[in-house]
PDB file of C-alpha atoms in Angstrom:
ATOM      1  CA  UNK A   1       0.000   0.000   0.000  1.00 85.00           C
ATOM      2  CA  UNK A   2       1.356   3.398  -0.905  1.00 92.00           C
ATOM      3  CA  UNK A   3       1.522   6.276   1.532  1.00 92.00           C
ATOM      4  CA  UNK A   4      -1.085   8.244  -0.439  1.00 92.00           C
ATOM      5  CA  UNK A   5      -3.480   5.297  -0.415  1.00 93.00           C
ATOM      6  CA  UNK A   6      -3.005   4.826   3.341  1.00 88.00           C
ATOM      7  CA  UNK A   7      -3.710   8.517   3.921  1.00 89.00           C
ATOM      8  CA  UNK A   8      -6.876   8.315   1.842  1.00 91.00           C
ATOM      9  CA  UNK A   9      -8.096   5.329   3.860  1.00 88.00           C
ATOM     10  CA  UNK A  10      -7.362   7.128   7.119  1.00 82.00           C
ATOM     11  CA  UNK A  11      -9.329  10.163   5.927  1.00 86.00           C
ATOM     12  CA  UNK A  12     -12.306   7.913   5.164  1.00 87.00           C
ATOM     13  CA  UNK A  13     -11.988   6.297   8.586  1.00 81.00           C
ATOM     14  CA  UNK A  14     -11.971   9.683  10.292  1.00 79.00           C
ATOM     15  CA  UNK A  15     -15.300  10.482   8.654  1.00 84.00           C
ATOM     16  CA  UNK A  16     -16.942   7.797  10.812  1.00 85.00           C
ATOM     17  CA  UNK A  17     -14.509   7.366  13.715  1.00 87.00           C
ATOM     18  CA  UNK A  18     -12.902   9.847  16.083  1.00 90.00           C
ATOM     19  CA  UNK A  19      -9.176  10.477  15.882  1.00 89.00           C
ATOM     20  CA  UNK A  20      -8.787   8.881  19.299  1.00 93.00           C
ATOM     21  CA  UNK A  21     -10.492   5.692  18.169  1.00 91.00           C
ATOM     22  CA  UNK A  22      -8.052   5.425  15.253  1.00 89.00           C
ATOM     23  CA  UNK A  23      -5.187   5.702  17.757  1.00 94.00           C
ATOM     24  CA  UNK A  24      -6.909   3.007  19.838  1.00 95.00           C
ATOM     25  CA  UNK A  25      -6.886   0.729  16.790  1.00 93.00           C
ATOM     26  CA  UNK A  26      -3.141   1.262  16.516  1.00 95.00           C
ATOM     27  CA  UNK A  27      -2.834   0.458  20.227  1.00 97.00           C
ATOM     28  CA  UNK A  28      -4.622  -2.850  19.593  1.00 97.00           C
ATOM     29  CA  UNK A  29      -2.061  -3.745  16.941  1.00 96.00           C
ATOM     30  CA  UNK A  30       0.791  -3.154  19.377  1.00 98.00           C
ATOM     31  CA  UNK A  31      -1.054  -5.135  22.034  1.00 97.00           C
ATOM     32  CA  UNK A  32      -1.286  -8.079  19.640  1.00 97.00           C
ATOM     33  CA  UNK A  33       2.422  -7.729  18.855  1.00 98.00           C
ATOM     34  CA  UNK A  34       3.167  -7.785  22.581  1.00 98.00           C
ATOM     35  CA  UNK A  35       1.181 -10.987  23.000  1.00 97.00           C
ATOM     36  CA  UNK A  36       2.935 -12.602  20.040  1.00 98.00           C
ATOM     37  CA  UNK A  37       6.328 -11.620  21.452  1.00 98.00           C
ATOM     38  CA  UNK A  38       5.317 -13.004  24.855  1.00 97.00           C
ATOM     39  CA  UNK A  39       4.332 -16.326  23.250  1.00 97.00           C
ATOM     40  CA  UNK A  40       7.641 -16.330  21.380  1.00 97.00           C
ATOM     41  CA  UNK A  41       9.597 -15.847  24.581  1.00 97.00           C
ATOM     42  CA  UNK A  42      10.856 -12.338  23.780  1.00 97.00           C
ATOM     43  CA  UNK A  43      10.090 -10.627  27.071  1.00 97.00           C
ATOM     44  CA  UNK A  44      11.832  -7.367  26.159  1.00 98.00           C
ATOM     45  CA  UNK A  45       9.844  -6.923  22.934  1.00 97.00           C
ATOM     46  CA  UNK A  46       6.655  -7.901  24.763  1.00 98.00           C
ATOM     47  CA  UNK A  47       7.269  -5.264  27.417  1.00 98.00           C
ATOM     48  CA  UNK A  48       8.106  -2.570  24.883  1.00 98.00           C
ATOM     49  CA  UNK A  49       5.092  -3.297  22.683  1.00 98.00           C
ATOM     50  CA  UNK A  50       2.887  -3.430  25.766  1.00 98.00           C
ATOM     51  CA  UNK A  51       4.167  -0.038  26.873  1.00 98.00           C
ATOM     52  CA  UNK A  52       3.522   1.430  23.431  1.00 98.00           C
ATOM     53  CA  UNK A  53      -0.015  -0.026  23.423  1.00 98.00           C
ATOM     54  CA  UNK A  54      -0.779   1.452  26.848  1.00 98.00           C
ATOM     55  CA  UNK A  55       0.637   4.831  25.861  1.00 98.00           C
ATOM     56  CA  UNK A  56      -1.348   4.951  22.615  1.00 98.00           C
ATOM     57  CA  UNK A  57      -4.536   4.048  24.466  1.00 97.00           C
ATOM     58  CA  UNK A  58      -4.094   6.948  26.891  1.00 97.00           C
ATOM     59  CA  UNK A  59      -3.111   9.327  24.092  1.00 97.00           C
ATOM     60  CA  UNK A  60      -6.265   8.306  22.213  1.00 96.00           C
ATOM     61  CA  UNK A  61      -8.359   9.218  25.245  1.00 96.00           C
ATOM     62  CA  UNK A  62      -6.609  12.584  25.440  1.00 96.00           C
ATOM     63  CA  UNK A  63      -7.165  13.293  21.760  1.00 95.00           C
ATOM     64  CA  UNK A  64     -10.881  12.591  22.063  1.00 93.00           C
ATOM     65  CA  UNK A  65     -11.101  14.727  25.191  1.00 95.00           C
ATOM     66  CA  UNK A  66      -9.273  17.644  23.575  1.00 96.00           C
ATOM     67  CA  UNK A  67     -10.992  17.400  20.189  1.00 89.00           C
ATOM     68  CA  UNK A  68     -14.453  15.917  20.649  1.00 82.00           C
ATOM     69  CA  UNK A  69     -16.708  15.551  17.663  1.00 76.00           C
TER      70      UNK A  69
END
């Protein structure tokens, strides 16, 4: 997927979702990566991905609070 195509899809998503919910979707991806790393025995990667997921979740809440629909 090209960068322009990804941007176009994100714009369409933002028409129906809040910006914070899009960040929450990204947080879910990192959460899944953390779980996969945990299953693979890579504790450091699991911790880092888990931290990123938690941070993105909180940032998503802040975005929605600062810029509600």
